[in-house]
MMTF fields as JSON, N, C-alpha, C and O atoms, coordinates in Angstrom:
{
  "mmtfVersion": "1.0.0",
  "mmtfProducer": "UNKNOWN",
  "numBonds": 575,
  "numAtoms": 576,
  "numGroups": 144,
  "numChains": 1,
  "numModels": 1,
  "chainsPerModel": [1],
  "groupsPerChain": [144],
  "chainIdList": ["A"],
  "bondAtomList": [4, 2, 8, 6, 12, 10, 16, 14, 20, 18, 24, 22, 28, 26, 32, 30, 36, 34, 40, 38, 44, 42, 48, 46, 52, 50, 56, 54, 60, 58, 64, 62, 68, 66, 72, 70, 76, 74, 80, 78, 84, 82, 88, 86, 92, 90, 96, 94, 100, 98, 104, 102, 108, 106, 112, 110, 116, 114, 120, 118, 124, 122, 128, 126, 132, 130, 136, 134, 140, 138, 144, 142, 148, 146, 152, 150, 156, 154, 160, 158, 164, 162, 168, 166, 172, 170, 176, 174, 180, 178, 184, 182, 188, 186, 192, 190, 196, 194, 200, 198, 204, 202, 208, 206, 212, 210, 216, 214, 220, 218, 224, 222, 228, 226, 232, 230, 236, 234, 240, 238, 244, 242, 248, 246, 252, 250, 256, 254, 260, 258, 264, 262, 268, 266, 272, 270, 276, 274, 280, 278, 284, 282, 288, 286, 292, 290, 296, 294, 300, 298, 304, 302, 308, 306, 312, 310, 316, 314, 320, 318, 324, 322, 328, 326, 332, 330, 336, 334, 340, 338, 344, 342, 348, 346, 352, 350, 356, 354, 360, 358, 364, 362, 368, 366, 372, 370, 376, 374, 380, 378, 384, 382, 388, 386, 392, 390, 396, 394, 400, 398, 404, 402, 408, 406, 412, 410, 416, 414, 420, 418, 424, 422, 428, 426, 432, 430, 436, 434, 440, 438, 444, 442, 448, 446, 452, 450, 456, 454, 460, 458, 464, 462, 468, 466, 472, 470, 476, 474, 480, 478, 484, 482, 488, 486, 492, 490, 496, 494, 500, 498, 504, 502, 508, 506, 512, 510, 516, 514, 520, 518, 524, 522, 528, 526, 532, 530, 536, 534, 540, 538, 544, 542, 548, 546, 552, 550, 556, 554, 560, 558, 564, 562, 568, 566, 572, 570],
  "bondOrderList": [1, 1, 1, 1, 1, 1, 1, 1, 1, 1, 1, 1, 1, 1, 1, 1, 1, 1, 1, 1, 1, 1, 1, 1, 1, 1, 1, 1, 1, 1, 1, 1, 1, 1, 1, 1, 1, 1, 1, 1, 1, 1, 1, 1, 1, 1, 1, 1, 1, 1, 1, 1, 1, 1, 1, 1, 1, 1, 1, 1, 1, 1, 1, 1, 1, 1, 1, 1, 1, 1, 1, 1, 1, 1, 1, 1, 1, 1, 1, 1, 1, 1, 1, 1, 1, 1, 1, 1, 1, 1, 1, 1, 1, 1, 1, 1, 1, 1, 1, 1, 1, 1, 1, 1, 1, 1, 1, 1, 1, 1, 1, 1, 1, 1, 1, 1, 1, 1, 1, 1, 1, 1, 1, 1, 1, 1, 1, 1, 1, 1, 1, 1, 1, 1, 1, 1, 1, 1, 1, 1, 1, 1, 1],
  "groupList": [{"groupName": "UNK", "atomNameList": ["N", "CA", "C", "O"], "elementList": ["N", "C", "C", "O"], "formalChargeList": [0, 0, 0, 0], "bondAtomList": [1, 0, 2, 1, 3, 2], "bondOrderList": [1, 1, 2], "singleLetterCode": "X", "chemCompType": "L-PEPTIDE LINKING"}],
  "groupTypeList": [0, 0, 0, 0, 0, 0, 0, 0, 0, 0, 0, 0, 0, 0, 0, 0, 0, 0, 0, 0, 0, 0, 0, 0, 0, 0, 0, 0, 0, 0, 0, 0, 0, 0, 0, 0, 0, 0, 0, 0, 0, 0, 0, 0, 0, 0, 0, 0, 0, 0, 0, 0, 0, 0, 0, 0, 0, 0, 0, 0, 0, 0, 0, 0, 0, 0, 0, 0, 0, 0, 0, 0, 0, 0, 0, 0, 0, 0, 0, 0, 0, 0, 0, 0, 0, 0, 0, 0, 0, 0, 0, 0, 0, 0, 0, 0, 0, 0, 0, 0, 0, 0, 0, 0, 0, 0, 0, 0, 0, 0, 0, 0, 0, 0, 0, 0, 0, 0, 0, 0, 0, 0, 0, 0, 0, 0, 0, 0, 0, 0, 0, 0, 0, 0, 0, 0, 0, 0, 0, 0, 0, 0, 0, 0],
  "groupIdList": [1, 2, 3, 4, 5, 6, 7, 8, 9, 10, 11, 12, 13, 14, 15, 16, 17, 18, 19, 20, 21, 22, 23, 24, 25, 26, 27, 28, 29, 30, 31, 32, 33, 34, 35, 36, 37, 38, 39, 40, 41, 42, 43, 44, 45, 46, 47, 48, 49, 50, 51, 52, 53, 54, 55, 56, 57, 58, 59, 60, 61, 62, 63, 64, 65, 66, 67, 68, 69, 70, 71, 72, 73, 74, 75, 76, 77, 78, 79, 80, 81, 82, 83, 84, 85, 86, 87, 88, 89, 90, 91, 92, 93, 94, 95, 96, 97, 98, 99, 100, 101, 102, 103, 104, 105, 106, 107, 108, 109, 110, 111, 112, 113, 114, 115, 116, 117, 118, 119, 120, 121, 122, 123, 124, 125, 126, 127, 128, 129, 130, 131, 132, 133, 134, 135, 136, 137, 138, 139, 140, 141, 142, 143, 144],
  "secStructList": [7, 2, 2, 2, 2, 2, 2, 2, 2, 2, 2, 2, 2, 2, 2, 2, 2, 2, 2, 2, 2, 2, 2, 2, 2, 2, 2, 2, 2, 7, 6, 6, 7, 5, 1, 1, 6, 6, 1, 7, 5, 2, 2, 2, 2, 2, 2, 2, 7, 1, 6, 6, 2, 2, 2, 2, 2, 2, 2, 2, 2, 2, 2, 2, 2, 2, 2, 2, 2, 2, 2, 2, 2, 2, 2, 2, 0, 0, 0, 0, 0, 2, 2, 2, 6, 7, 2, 2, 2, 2, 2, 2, 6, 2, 2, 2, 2, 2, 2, 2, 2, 2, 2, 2, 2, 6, 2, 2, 2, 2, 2, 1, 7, 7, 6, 6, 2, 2, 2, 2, 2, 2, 2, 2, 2, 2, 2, 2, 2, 2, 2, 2, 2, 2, 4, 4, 4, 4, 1, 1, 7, 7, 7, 7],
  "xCoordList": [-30.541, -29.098, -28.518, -27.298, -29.493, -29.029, -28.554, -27.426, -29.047, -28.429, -27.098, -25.959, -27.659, -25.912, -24.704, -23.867, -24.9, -24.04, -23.659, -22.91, -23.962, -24.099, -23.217, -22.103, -23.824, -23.308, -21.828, -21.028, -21.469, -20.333, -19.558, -18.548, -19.972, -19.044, -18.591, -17.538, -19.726, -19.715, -18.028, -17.04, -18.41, -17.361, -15.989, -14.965, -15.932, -14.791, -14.135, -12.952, -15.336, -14.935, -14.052, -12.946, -14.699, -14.485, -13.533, -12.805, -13.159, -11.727, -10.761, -9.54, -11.295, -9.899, -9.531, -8.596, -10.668, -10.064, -9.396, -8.39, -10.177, -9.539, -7.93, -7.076, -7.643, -6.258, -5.403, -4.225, -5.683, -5.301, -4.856, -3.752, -5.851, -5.593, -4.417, -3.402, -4.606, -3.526, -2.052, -1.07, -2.205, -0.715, -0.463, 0.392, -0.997, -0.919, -0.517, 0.192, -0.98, -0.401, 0.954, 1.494, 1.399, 2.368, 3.645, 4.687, 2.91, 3.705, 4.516, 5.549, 3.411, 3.541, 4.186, 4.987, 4.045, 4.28, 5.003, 5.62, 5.01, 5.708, 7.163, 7.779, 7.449, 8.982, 9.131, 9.749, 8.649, 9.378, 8.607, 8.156, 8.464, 7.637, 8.985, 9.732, 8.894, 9.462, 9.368, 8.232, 10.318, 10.25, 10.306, 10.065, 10.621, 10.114, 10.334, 11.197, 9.115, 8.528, 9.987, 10.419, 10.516, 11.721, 12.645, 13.406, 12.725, 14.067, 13.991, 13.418, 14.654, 15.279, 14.482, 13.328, 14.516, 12.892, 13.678, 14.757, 12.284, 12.924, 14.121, 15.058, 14.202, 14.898, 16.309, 17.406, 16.18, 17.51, 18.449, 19.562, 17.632, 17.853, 17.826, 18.163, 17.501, 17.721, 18.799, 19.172, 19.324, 21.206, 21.385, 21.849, 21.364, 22.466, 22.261, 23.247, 20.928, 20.88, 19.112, 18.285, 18.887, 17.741, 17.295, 16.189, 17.704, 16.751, 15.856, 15.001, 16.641, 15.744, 14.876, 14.02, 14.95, 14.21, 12.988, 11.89, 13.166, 12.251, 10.873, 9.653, 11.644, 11.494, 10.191, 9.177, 11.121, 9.998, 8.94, 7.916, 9.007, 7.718, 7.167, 6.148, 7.331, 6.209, 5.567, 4.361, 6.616, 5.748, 4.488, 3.328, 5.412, 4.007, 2.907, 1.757, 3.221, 2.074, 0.955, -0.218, 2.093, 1.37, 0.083, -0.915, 0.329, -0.021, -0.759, -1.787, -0.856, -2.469, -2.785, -3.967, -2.656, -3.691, -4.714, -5.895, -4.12, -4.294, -5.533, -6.549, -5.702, -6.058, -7.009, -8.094, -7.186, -8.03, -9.429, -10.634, -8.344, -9.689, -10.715, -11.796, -9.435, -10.164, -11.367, -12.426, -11.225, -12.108, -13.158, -14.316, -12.946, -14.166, -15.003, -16.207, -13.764, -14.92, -15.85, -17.08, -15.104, -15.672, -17.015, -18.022, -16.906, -17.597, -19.239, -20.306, -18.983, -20.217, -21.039, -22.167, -20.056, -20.394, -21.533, -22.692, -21.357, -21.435, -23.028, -23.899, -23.167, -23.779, -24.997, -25.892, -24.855, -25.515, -25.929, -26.942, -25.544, -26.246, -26.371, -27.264, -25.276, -24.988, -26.48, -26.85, -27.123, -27.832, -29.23, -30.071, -29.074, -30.39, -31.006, -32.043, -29.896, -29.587, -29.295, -29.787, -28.448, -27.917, -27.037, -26.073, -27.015, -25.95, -25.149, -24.202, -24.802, -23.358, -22.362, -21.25, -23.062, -22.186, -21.497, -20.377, -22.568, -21.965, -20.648, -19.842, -20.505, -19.862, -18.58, -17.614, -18.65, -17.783, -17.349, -16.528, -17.626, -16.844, -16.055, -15.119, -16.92, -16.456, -14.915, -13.921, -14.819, -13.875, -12.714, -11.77, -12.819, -11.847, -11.482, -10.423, -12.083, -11.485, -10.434, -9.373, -10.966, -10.237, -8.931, -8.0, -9.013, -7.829, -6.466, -5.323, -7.378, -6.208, -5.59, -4.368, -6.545, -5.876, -4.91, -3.884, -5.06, -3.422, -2.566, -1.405, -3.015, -1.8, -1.113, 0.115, -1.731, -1.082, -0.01, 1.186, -0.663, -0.491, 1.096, 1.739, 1.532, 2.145, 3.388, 4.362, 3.595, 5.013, 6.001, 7.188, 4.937, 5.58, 6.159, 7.368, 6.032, 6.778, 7.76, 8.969, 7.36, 7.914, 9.187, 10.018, 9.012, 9.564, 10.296, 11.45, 9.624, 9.984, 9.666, 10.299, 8.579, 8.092, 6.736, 5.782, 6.665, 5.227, 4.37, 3.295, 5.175, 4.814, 3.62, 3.741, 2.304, 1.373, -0.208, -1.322, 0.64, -0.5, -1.37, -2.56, -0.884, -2.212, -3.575, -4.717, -3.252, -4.087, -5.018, -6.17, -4.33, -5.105, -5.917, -7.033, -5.27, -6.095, -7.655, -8.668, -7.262, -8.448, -9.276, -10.433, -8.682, -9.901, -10.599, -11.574, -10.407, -11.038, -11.459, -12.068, -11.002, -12.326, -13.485, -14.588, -13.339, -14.141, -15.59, -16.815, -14.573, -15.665, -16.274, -17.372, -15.553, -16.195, -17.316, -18.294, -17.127, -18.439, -19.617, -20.568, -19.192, -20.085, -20.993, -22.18, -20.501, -20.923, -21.756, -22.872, -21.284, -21.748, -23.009, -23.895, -23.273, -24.329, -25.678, -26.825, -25.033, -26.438, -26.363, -27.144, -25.087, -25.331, -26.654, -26.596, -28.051, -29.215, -29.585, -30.478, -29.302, -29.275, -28.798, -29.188, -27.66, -27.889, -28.24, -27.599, -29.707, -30.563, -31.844, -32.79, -32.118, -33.299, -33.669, -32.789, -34.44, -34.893, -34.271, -34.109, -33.847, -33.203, -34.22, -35.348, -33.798, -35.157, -35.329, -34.583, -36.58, -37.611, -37.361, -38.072],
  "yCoordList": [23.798, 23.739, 24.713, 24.878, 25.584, 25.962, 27.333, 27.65, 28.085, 29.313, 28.874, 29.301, 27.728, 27.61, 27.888, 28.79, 27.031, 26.764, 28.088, 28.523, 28.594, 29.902, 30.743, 31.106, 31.061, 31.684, 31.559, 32.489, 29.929, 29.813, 30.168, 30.872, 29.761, 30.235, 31.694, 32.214, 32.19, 33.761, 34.194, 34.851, 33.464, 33.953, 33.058, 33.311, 32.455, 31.674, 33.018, 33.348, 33.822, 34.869, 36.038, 36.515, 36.265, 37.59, 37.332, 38.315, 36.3, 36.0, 35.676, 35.833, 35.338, 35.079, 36.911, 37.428, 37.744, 39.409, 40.069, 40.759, 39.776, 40.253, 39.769, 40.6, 38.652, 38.036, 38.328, 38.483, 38.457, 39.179, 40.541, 41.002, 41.078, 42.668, 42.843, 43.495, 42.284, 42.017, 41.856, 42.564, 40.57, 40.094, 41.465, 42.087, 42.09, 43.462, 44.657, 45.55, 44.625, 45.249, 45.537, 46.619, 44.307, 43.658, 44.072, 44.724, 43.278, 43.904, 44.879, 44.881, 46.006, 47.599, 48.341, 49.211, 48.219, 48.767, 48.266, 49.044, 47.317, 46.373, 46.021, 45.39, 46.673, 46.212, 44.721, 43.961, 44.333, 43.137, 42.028, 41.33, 41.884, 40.554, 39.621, 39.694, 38.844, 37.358, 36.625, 36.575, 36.038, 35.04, 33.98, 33.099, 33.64, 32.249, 32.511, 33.204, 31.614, 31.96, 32.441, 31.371, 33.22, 32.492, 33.235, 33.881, 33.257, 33.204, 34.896, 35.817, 34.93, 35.665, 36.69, 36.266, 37.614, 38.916, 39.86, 40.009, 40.357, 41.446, 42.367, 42.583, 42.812, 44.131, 43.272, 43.786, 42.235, 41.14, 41.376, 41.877, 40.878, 40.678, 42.175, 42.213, 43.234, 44.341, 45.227, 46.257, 44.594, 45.111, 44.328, 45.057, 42.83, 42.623, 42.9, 42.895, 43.148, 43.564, 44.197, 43.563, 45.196, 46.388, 45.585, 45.085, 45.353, 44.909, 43.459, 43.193, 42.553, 41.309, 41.602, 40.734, 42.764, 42.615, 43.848, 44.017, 44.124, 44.822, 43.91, 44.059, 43.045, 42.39, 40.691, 40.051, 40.772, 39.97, 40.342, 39.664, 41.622, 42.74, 42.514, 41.83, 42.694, 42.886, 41.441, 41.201, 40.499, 39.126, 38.891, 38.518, 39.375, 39.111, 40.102, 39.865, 41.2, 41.884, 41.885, 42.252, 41.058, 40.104, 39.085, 38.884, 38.631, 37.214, 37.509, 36.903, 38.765, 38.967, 39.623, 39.735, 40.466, 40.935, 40.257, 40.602, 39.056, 37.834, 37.156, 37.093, 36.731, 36.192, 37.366, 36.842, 38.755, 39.191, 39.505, 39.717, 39.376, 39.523, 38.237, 38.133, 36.981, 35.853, 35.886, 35.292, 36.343, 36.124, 37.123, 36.755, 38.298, 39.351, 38.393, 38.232, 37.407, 36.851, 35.826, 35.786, 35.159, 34.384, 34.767, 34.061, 36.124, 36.431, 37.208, 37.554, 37.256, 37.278, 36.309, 36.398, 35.268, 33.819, 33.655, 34.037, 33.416, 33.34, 34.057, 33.345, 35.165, 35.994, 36.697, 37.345, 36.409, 36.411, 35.04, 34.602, 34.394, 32.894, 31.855, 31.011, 32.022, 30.491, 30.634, 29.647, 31.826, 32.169, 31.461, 30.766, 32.052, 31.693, 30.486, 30.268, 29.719, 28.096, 27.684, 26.674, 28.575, 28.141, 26.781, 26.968, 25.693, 24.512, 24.884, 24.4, 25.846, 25.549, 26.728, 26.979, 27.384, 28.292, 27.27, 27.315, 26.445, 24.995, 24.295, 23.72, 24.411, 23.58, 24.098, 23.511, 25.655, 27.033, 26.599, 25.714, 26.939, 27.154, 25.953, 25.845, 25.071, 23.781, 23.63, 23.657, 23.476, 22.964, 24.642, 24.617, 25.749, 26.777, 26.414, 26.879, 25.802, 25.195, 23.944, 23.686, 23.353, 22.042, 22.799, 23.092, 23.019, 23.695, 24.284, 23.885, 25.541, 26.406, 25.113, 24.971, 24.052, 22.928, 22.215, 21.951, 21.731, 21.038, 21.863, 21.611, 23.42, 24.087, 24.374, 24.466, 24.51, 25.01, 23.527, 23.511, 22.555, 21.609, 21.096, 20.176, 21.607, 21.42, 21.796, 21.566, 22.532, 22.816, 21.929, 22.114, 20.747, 20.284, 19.244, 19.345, 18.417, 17.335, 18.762, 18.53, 20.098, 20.801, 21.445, 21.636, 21.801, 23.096, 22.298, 22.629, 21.249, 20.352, 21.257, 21.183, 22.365, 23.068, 22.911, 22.537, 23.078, 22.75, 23.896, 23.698, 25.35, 26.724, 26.826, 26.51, 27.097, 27.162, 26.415, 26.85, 24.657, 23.855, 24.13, 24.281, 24.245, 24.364, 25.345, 24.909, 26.534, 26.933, 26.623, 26.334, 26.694, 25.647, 24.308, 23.946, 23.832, 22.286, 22.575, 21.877, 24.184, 24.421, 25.137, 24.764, 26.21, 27.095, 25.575, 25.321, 24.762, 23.637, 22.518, 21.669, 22.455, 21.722, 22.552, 22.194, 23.351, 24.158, 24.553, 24.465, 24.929, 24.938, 23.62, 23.549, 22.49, 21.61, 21.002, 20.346, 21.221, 21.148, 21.763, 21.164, 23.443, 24.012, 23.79, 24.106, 23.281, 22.575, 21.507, 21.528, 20.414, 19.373, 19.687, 18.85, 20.633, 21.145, 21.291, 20.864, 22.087, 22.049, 21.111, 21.236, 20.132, 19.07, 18.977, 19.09, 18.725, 18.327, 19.583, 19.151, 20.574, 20.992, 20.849, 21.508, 19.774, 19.164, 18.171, 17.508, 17.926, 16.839, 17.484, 16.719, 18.657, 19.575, 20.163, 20.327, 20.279, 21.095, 22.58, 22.942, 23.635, 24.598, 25.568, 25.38, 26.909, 27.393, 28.093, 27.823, 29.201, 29.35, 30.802, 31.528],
  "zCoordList": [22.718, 22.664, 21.638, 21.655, 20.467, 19.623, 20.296, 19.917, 21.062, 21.803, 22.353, 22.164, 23.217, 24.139, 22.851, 22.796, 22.101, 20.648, 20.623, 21.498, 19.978, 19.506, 20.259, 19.88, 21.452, 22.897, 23.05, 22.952, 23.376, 23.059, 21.627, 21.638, 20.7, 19.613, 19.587, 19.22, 20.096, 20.387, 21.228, 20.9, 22.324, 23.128, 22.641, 23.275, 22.007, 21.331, 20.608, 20.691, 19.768, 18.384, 19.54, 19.287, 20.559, 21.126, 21.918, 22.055, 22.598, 23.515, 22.147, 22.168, 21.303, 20.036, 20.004, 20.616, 19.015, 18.796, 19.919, 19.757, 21.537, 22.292, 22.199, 21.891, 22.427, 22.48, 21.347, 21.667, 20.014, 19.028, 19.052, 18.764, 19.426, 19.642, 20.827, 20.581, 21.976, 22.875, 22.387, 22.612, 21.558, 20.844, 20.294, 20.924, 19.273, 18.267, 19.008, 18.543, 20.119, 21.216, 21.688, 21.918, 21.786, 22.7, 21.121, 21.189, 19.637, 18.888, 18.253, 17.583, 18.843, 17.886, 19.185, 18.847, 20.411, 21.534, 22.599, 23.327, 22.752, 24.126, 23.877, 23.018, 24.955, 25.085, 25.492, 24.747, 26.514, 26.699, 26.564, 27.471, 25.288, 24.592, 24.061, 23.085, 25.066, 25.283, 24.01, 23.539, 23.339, 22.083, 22.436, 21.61, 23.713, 24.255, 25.881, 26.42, 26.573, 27.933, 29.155, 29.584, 29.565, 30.429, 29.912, 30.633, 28.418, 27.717, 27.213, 27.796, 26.129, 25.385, 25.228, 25.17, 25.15, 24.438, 23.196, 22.622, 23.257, 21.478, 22.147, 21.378, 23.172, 23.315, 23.513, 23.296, 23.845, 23.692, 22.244, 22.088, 21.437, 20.173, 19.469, 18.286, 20.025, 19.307, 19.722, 19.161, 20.963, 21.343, 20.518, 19.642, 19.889, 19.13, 17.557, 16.821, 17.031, 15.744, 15.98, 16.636, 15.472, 15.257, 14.098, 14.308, 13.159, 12.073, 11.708, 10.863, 12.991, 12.826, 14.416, 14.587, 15.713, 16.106, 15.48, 16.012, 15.042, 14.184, 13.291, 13.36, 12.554, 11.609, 12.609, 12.329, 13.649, 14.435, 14.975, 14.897, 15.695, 15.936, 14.295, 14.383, 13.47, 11.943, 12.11, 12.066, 12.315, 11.463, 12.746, 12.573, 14.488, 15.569, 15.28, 15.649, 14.634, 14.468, 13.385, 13.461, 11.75, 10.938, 11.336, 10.644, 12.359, 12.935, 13.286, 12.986, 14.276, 15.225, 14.362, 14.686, 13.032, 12.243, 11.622, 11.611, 10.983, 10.568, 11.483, 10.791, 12.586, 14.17, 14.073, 13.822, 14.143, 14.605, 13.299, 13.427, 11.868, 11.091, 10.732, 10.152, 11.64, 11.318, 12.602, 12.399, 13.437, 14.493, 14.27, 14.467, 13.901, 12.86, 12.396, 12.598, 11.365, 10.168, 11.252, 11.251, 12.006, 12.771, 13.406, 13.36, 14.081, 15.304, 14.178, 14.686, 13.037, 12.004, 11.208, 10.722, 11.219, 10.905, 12.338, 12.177, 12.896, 14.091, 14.595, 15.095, 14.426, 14.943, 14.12, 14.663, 12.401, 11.908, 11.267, 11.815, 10.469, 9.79, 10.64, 10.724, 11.329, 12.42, 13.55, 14.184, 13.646, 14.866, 14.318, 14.889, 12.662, 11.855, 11.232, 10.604, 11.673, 11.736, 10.167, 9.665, 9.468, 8.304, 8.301, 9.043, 7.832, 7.728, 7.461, 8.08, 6.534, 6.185, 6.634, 6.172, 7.661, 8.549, 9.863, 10.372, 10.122, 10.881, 10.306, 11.037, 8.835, 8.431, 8.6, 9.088, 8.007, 8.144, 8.824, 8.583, 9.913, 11.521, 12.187, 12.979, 11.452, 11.995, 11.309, 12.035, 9.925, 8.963, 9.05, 8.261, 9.823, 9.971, 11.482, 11.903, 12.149, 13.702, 13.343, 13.912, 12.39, 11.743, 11.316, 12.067, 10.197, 9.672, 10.699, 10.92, 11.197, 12.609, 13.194, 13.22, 13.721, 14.432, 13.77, 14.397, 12.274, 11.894, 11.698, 12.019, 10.949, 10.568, 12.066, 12.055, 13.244, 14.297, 14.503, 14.212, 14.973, 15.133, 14.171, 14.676, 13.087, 12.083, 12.555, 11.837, 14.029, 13.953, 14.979, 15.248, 15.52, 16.359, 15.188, 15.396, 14.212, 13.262, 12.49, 12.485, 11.892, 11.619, 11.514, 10.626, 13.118, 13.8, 15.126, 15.398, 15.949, 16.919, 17.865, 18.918, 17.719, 18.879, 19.51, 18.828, 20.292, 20.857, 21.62, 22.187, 21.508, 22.138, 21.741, 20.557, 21.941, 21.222, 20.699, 20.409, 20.803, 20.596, 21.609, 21.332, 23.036, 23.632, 23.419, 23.274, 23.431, 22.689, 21.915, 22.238, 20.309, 19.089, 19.607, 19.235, 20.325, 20.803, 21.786, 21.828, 22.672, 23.798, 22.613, 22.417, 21.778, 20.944, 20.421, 21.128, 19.617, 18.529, 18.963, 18.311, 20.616, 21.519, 21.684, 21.271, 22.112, 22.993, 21.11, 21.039, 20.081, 18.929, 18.652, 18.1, 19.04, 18.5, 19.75, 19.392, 20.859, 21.958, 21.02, 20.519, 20.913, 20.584, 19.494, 19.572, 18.527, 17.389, 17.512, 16.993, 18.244, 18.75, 19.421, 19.25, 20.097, 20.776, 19.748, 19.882, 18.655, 17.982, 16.354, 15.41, 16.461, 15.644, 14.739, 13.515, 15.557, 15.071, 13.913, 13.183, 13.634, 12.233, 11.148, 10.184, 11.064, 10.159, 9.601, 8.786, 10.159, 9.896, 9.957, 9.771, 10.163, 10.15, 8.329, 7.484, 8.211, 6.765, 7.156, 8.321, 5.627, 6.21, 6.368, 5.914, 7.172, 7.46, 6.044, 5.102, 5.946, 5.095, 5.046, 4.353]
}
């Protein structure tokens, strides 16, 4: 089970940078990136003022910078210690899936929005399967 684990976390790291890099994309270059599904987009908001749609392109492009060096860090966690059956790269990964999940989670009592949880809720299942998968290392001696 310790490959499957792995495997998956793998592709957890690399659909996160891809999707990151995408958003970063969409930030630095894309005209019609939508601020909510349906509704309104930047080029909306930049007939009526240039400097806050400006200013929203920085913080989306903040965000996936953010998202993509976390999934770097991830996709090395991952690929080097986590493979070598270190515990506490288990723990890593586990307790940074935890985290993304309340802070994401934080804007629906917040913000009263809910754009988004899905996501956060599918990435931090899907890590915590993976985790679960090779559980039994931390009850193993560490390796040598």
């Amino acid at each position: 089970m310790h490959k499957a684990s792995w495997i998956l976390l793998a592709l957890v790291g690399a659909l996160t940078l891809l999707g990151s890099l995408a958003s970063l994309a969409t930030a630095y270059r894309g005209t019609e990136d939508q601020i909510v599904p349906g509704g309104t987009t930047i080029e909306d908001v930049r007939a009526w003022r240039e400097d806050v749609a400006t200013a929203l392109k920085g913080r989306r492009g903040t965000a996936s910078a953010y998202a993509a060096s976390y999934a770097a860090l991830f996709l090395c966690i991952v690929l080097i210690p986590y493979r070598r059956g270190e515990v506490w790269a288990w723990w890593a990964l586990g307790g940074a899936a935890l985290l993304f999940l309340v802070l994401t989670a934080l804007r629906v009592p917040m913000l009263g929005y809910t754009l988004g949880i899905g996501t956060a809720v599918t990435q931090a299942a899907i890590v915590l399967v993976a985790l679960l998968l090779d559980v039994g290392r931390l009850r193993r001696p560490p390796p040598a």
